[in-house]
CSV table of C-alpha atoms in Angstrom, one decimal:
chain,number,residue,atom,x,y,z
A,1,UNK,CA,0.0,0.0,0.0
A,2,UNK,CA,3.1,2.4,0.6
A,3,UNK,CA,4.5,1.0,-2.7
A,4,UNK,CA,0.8,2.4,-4.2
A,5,UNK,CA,0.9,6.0,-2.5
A,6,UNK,CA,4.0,6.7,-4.8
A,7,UNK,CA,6.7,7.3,-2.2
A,8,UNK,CA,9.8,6.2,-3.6
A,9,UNK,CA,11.8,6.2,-0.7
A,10,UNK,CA,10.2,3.3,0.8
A,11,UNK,CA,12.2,1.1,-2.0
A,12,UNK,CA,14.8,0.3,0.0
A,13,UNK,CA,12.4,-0.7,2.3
A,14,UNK,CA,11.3,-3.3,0.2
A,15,UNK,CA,14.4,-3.9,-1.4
A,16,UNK,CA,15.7,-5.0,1.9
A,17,UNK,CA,12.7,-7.0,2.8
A,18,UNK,CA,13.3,-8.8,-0.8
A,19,UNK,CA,16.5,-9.6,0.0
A,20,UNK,CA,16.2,-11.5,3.6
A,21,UNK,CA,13.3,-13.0,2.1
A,22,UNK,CA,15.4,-14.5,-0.6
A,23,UNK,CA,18.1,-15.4,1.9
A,24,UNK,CA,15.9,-17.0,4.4
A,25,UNK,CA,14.4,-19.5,0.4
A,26,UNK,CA,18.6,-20.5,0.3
A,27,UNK,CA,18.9,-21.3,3.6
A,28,UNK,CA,15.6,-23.3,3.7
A,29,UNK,CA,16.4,-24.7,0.3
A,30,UNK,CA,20.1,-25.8,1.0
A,31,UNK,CA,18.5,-27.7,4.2
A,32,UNK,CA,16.1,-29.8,2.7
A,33,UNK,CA,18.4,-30.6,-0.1
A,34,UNK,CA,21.7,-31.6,2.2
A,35,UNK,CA,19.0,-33.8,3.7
A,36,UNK,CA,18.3,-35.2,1.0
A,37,UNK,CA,21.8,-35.9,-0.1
A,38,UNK,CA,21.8,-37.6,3.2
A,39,UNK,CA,19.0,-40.0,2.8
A,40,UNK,CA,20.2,-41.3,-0.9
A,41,UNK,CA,23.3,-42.0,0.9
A,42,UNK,CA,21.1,-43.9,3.2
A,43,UNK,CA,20.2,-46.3,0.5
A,44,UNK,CA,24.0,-47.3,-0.8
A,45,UNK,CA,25.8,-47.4,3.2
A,46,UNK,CA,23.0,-48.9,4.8
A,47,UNK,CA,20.5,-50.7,2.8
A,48,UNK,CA,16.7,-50.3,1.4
A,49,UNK,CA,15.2,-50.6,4.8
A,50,UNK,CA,15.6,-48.2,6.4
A,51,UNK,CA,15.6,-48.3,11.0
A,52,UNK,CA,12.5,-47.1,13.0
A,53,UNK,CA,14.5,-44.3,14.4
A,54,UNK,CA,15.8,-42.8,10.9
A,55,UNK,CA,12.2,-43.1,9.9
A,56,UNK,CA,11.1,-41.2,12.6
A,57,UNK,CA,13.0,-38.3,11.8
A,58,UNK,CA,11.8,-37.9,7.8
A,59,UNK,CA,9.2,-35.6,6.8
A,60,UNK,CA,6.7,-38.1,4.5
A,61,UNK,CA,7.8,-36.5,1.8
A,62,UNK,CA,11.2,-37.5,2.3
A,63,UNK,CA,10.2,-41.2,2.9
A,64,UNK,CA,8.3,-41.5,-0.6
A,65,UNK,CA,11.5,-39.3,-1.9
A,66,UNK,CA,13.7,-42.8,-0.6
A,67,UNK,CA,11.2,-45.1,-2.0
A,68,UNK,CA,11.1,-43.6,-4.9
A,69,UNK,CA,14.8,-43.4,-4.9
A,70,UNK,CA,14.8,-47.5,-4.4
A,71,UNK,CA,12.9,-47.7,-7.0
A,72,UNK,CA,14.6,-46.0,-9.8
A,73,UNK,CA,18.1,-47.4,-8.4
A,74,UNK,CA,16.7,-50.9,-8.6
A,75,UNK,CA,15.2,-50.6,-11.8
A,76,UNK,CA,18.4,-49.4,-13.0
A,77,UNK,CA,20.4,-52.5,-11.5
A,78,UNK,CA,18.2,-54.8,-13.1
A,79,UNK,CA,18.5,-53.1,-16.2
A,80,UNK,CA,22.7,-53.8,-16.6
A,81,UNK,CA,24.4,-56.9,-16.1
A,82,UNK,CA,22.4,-59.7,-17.8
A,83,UNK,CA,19.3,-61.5,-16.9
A,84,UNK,CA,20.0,-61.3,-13.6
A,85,UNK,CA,20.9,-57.6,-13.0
A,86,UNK,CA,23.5,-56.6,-11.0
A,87,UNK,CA,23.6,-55.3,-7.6
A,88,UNK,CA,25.6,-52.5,-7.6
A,89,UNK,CA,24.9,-52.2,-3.6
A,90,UNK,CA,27.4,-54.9,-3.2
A,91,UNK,CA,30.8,-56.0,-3.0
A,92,UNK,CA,31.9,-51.8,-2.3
A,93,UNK,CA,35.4,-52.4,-1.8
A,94,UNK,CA,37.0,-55.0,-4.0
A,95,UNK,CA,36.2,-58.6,-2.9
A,96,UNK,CA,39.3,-60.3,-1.9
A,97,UNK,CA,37.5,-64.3,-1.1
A,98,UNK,CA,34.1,-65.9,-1.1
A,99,UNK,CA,33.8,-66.5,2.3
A,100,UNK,CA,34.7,-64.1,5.2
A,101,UNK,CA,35.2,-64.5,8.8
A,102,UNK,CA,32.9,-62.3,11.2
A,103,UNK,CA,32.5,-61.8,14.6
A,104,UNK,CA,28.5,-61.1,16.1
A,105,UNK,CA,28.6,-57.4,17.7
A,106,UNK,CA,25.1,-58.0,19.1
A,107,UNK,CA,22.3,-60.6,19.3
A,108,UNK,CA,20.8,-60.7,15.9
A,109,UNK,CA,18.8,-64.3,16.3
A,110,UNK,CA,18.4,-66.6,13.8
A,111,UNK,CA,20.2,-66.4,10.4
A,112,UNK,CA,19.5,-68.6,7.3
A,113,UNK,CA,22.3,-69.1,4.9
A,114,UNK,CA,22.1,-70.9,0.9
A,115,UNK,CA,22.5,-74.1,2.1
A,116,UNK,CA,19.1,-74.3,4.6
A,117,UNK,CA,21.0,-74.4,7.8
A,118,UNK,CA,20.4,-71.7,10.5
A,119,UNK,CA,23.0,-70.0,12.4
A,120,UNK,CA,22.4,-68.4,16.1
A,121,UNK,CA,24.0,-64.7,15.6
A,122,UNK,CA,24.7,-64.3,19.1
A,123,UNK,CA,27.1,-61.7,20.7
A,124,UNK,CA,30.5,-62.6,20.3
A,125,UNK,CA,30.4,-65.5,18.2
A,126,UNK,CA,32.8,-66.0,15.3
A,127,UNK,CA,31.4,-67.5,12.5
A,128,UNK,CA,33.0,-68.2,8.5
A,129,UNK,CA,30.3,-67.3,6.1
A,130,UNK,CA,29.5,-66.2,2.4
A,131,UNK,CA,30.9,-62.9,1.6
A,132,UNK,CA,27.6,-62.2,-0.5
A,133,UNK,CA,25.3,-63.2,3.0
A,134,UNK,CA,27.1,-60.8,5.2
A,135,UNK,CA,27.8,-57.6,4.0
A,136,UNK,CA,24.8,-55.7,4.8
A,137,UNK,CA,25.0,-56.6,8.2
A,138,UNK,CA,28.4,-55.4,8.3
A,139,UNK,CA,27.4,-52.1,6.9
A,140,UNK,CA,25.0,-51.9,9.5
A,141,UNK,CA,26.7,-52.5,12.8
A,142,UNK,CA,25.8,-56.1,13.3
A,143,UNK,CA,28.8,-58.3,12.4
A,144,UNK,CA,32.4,-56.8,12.3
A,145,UNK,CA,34.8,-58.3,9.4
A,146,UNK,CA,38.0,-59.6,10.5
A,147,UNK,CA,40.6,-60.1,8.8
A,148,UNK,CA,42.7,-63.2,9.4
B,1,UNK,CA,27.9,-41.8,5.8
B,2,UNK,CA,31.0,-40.4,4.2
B,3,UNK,CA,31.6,-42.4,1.6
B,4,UNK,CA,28.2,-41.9,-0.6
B,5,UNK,CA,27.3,-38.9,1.1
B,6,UNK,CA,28.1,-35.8,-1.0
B,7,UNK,CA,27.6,-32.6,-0.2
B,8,UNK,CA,27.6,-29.4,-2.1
B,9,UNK,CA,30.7,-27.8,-2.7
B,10,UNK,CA,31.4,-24.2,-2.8
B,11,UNK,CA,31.8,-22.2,-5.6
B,12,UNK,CA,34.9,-21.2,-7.1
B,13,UNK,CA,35.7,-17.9,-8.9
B,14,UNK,CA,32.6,-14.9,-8.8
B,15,UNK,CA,29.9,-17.4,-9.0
B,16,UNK,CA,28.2,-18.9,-5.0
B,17,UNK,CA,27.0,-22.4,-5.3
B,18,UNK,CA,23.3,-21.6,-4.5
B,19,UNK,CA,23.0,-24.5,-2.4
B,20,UNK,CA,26.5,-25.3,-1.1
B,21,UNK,CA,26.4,-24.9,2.7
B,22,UNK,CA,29.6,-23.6,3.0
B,23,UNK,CA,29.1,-20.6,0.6
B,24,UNK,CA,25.7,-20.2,2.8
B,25,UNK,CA,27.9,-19.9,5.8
B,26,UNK,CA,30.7,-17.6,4.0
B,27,UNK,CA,28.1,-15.0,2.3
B,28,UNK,CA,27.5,-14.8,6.1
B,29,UNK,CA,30.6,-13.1,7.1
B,30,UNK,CA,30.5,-9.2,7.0
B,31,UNK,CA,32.2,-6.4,5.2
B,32,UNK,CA,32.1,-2.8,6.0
B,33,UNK,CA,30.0,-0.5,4.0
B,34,UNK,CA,28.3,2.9,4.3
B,35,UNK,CA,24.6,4.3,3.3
B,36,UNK,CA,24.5,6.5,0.3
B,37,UNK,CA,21.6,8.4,1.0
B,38,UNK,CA,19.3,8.0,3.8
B,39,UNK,CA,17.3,4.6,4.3
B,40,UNK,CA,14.2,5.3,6.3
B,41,UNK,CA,13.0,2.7,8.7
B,42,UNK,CA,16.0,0.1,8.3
B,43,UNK,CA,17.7,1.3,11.2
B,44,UNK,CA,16.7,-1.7,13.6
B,45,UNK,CA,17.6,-4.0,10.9
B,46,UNK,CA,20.9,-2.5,10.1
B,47,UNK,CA,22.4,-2.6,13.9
B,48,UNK,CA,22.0,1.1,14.2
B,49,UNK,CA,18.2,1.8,15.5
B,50,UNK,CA,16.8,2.3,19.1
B,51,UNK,CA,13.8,0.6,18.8
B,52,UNK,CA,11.3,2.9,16.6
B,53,UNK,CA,11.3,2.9,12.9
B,54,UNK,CA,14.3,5.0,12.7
B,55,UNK,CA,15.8,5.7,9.5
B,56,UNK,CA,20.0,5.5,9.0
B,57,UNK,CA,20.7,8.6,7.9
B,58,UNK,CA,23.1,9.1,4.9
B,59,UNK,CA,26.8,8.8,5.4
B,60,UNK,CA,26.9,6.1,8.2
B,61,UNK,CA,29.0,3.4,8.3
B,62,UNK,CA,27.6,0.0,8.2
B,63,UNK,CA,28.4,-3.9,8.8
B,64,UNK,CA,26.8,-5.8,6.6
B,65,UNK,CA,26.8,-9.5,5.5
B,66,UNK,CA,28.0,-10.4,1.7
B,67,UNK,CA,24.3,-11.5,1.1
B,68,UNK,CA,22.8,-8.4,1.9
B,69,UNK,CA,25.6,-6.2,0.0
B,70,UNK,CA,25.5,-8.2,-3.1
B,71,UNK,CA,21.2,-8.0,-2.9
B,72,UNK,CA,21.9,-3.7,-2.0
B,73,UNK,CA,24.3,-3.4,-4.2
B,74,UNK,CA,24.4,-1.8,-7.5
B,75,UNK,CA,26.8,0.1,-9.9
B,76,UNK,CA,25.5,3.4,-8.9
B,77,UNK,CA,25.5,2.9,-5.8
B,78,UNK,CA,22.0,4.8,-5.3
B,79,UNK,CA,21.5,2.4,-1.5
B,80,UNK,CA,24.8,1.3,-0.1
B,81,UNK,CA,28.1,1.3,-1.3
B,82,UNK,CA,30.9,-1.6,0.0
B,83,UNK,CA,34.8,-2.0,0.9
B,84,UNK,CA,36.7,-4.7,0.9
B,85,UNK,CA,37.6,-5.7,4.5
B,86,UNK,CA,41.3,-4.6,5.9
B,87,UNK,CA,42.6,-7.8,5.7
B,88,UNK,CA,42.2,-8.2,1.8
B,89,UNK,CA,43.9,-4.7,1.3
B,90,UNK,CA,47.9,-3.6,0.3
B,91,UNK,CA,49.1,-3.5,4.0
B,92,UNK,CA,48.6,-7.2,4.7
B,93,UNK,CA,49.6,-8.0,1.3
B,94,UNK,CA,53.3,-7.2,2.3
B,95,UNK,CA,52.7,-9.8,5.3
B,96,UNK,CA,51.7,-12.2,3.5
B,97,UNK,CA,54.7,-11.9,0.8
B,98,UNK,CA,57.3,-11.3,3.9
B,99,UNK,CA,56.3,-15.1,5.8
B,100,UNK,CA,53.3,-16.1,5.4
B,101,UNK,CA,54.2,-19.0,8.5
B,102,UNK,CA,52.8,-15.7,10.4
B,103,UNK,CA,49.3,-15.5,9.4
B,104,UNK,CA,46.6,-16.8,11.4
B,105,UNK,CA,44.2,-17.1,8.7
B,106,UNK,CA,41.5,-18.7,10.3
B,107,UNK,CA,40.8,-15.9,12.4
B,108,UNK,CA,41.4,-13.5,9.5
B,109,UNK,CA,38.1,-14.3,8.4
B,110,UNK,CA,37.2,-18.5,8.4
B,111,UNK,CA,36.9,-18.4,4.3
B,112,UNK,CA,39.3,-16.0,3.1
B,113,UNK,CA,39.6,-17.1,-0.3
B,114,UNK,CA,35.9,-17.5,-0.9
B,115,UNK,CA,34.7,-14.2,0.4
B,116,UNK,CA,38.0,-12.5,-1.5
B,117,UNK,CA,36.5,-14.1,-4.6
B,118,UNK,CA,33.3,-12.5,-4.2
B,119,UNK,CA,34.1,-9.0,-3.4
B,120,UNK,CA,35.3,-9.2,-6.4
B,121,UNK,CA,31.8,-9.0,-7.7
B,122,UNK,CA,31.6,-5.6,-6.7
B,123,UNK,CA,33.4,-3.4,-8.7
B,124,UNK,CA,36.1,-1.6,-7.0
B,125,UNK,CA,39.2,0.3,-7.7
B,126,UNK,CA,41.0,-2.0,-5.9
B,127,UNK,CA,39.9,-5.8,-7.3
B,128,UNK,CA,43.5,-5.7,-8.8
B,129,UNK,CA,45.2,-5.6,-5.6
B,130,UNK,CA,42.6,-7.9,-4.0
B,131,UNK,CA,42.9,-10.9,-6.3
B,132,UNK,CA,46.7,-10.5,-6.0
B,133,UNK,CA,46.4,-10.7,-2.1
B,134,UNK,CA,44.1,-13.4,-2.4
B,135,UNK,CA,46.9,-15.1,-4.9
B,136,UNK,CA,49.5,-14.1,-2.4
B,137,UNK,CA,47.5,-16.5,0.1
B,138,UNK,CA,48.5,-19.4,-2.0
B,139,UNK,CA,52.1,-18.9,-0.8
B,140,UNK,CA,50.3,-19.6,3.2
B,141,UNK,CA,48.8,-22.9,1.9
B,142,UNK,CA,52.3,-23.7,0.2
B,143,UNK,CA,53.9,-23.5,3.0
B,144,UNK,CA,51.4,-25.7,5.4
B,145,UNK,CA,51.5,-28.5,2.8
B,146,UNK,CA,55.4,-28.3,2.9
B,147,UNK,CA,54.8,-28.6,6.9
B,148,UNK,CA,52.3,-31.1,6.5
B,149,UNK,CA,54.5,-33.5,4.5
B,150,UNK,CA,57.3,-33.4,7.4
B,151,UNK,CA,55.1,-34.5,9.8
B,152,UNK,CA,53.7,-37.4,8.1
B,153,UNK,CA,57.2,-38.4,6.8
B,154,UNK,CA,58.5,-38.5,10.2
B,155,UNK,CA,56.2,-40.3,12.6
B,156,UNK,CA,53.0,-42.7,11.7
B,157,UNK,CA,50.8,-42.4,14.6
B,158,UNK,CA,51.4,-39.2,16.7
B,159,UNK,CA,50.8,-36.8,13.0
B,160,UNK,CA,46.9,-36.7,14.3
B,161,UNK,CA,48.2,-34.8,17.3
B,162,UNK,CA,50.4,-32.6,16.0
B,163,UNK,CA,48.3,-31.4,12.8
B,164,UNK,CA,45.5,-30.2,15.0
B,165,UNK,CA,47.7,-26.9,16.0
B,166,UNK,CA,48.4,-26.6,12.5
B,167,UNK,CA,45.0,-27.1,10.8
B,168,UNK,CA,43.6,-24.2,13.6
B,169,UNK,CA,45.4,-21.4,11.8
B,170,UNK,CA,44.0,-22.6,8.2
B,171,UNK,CA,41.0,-21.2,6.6
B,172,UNK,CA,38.2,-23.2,5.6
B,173,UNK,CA,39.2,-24.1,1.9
B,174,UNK,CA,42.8,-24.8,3.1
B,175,UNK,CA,41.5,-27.1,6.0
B,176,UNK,CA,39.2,-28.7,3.1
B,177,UNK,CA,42.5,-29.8,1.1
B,178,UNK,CA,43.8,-31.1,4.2
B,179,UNK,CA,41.2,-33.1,4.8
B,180,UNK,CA,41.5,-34.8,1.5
B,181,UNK,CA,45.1,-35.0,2.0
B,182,UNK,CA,44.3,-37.1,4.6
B,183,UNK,CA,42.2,-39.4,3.7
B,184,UNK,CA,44.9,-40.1,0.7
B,185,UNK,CA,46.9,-40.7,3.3
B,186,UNK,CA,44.6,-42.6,5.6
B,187,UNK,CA,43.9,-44.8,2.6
B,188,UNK,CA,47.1,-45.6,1.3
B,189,UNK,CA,48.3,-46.9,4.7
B,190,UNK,CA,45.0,-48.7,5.0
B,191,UNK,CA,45.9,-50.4,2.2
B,192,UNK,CA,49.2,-50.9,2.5
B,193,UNK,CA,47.9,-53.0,5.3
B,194,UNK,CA,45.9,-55.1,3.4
B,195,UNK,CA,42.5,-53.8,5.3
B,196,UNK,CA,41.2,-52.5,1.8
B,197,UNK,CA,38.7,-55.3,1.3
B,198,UNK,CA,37.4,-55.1,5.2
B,199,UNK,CA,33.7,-54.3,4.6
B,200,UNK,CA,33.1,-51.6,7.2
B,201,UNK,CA,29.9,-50.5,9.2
B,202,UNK,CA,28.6,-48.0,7.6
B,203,UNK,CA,29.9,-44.4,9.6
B,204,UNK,CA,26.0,-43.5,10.4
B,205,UNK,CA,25.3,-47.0,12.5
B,206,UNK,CA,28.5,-46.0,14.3
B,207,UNK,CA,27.0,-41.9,15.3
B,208,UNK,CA,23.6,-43.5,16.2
B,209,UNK,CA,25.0,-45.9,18.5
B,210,UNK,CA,26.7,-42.8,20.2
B,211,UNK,CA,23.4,-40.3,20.4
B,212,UNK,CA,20.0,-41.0,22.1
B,213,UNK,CA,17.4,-40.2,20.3
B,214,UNK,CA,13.8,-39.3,21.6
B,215,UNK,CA,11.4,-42.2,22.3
B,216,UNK,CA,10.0,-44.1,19.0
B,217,UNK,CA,6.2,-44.5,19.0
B,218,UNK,CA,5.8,-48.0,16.9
């Protein structure tokens, strides 16, 4: 309404106003996209499910974001590598053997491996098992890798 | 979480990275300018007001941040007119050409070489001398990677110690490639030790385990 009664001097006024209004879009902006960069990383350190307490924390719109995320990245996996696609999700660092030894950081229960047979993931155990089996618990705090 | 997260980087040259973090954070830091003719009610806003809608009157000398002088600013300098900050100007130039060992340049302003970039923006008699004292600063980065090497060359384990007096007196884009330097470093001996096929837990798992979070609700 001061813009409309002609005075001129009241555009720095407004100027001014423009500006932090501007400012305070980047700030907000940069936010929810470092988030984001966040949650895709999400997907390729820790897996496609993601824990309660992460979920907790994203807006809705950021959990359909990371499905939809999943989706595109595992359309694209199946799309290289053959009939069978390829994970790219797995085998990070260079795969040095097909089995590994790991050690149980906590009680995870139950654990089926290829074969049929069940082991007990129980705190402290050692166990020798296929590299393929184990590496997303690794990634997410469950089993350690040792090395021999 | 740092090995697929990847954050926005800043800018380099005249140009911000609209939304890299750290240019958020450098546009931030202030320079020192003065009102060209008088703005009416911005006086609060500006540092300068009692309380009323008090106008700066023309002449005074202001603090702004970068954002706010490059969104003021304009070749005619009809609102606010803007000079570079003392550090970027010909008297420290000759400190930094004499020993640049000297120079705290983390407290000369945390992004020195960003924020020198961008005043560049505004033109100024003085850009020449600006960009040459912001070149000058290379000479400081020269010689913390020269200091950097001797450390690591001489003892494996106790360079996380020592760096951390060295790394204090670097500016953000200084301690950036000292970070990456590093890693490279971190890496190499990682490998060395044959630990580059150890699948690790992923570096999020390991914060979470360290932070309590607020009750979950199913």
């Amino acid at each position: 309404s001061e813009a409309k009664s002609g005075r001129t001097d009241l555009i720095f006024l407004i100027r001014f106003r423009h500006c932090c209004l501007l400012r305070n879009q980047r700030c907000l902006l940069a936010y929810l996209y470092d988030r984001l960069l966040r949650i895709r990383a999400l997907r390729w350190e820790y897996g496609s499910v993601l824990p309660n307490t992460i979920q907790f924390h994203m807006s809705a719109e950021e959990v359909e974001w990371f499905n939809r995320y999943k989706k595109s990245l595992a359309t694209y996996m199946r799309s290289v590598g053959g009939e069978e696609g390829l994970d790219l999700t797995q085998d990070i660092k260079p795969p040095k053997s097909l089995y590994i030894e790991v050690r149980c950081l906590k009680d995870h229960g139950e654990f089926e491996i290829d074969d049929g047979t069940t082991i007990l993931l129980k705190k402290n155990s050692q166990h020798f098992l296929p590299r393929w089996k184990c590496e997303q618990l690794i990634r997410q705090g469950v089993l350690e890798h040792i090395l021999s | 979480m740092s090995e697929a997260y990847f954050p926005v980087g800043p800018g380099l040259g005249l140009e911000e990275n609209f939304l890299s973090l750290d240019d958020i954070l450098m546009s931030q830091e202030k320079l020192p300018g003065r009102a060209e003719s008088a703005l009416p009610r911005l006086a609060l806003a500006l540092g300068k007001g009692g309380g009323g809608a008090e106008s700066v009157p023309e002449g005074s000398k202001l603090e702004i941040p970068l954002w706010l002088a490059k969104g003021l600013h304009d070749s005619k300098r009809r609102i606010i007119s803007v000079e570079p900050p003392k550090i970027y100007k010909e008297a420290w130039r000759t400190v930094f050409s004499a020993d640049a060992n000297v120079v705290d340049l983390h407290k000369m302003g945390p992004y020195y070489y960003g924020f020198g970039s961008q005043l560049l923006n505004f033109d100024n008699p003085e850009n020449p001398e600006i960009a040459q004292t912001v070149s000058n600063c290379v000479y400081h980065l020269q010689t913390f990677i020269s200091r950097f090497r001797r450390i690591m060359d001489s003892s494996q384990n106790a360079y996380n110690e020592d760096t951390s007096a060295l790394v204090a007196r670097l500016d953000e884009l200084e301690r950036a490639l000292f970070q990456v330097g590093q890693k490279g470093l971190n890496d190499f001996q990682c490998w060395e030790k044959g630990q580059a096929s150890q699948i690790t837990a992923s570096s999020l798992v390991q914060n979470y385990g360290k932070r309590k979070f607020a009750e979950v609700d199913g």
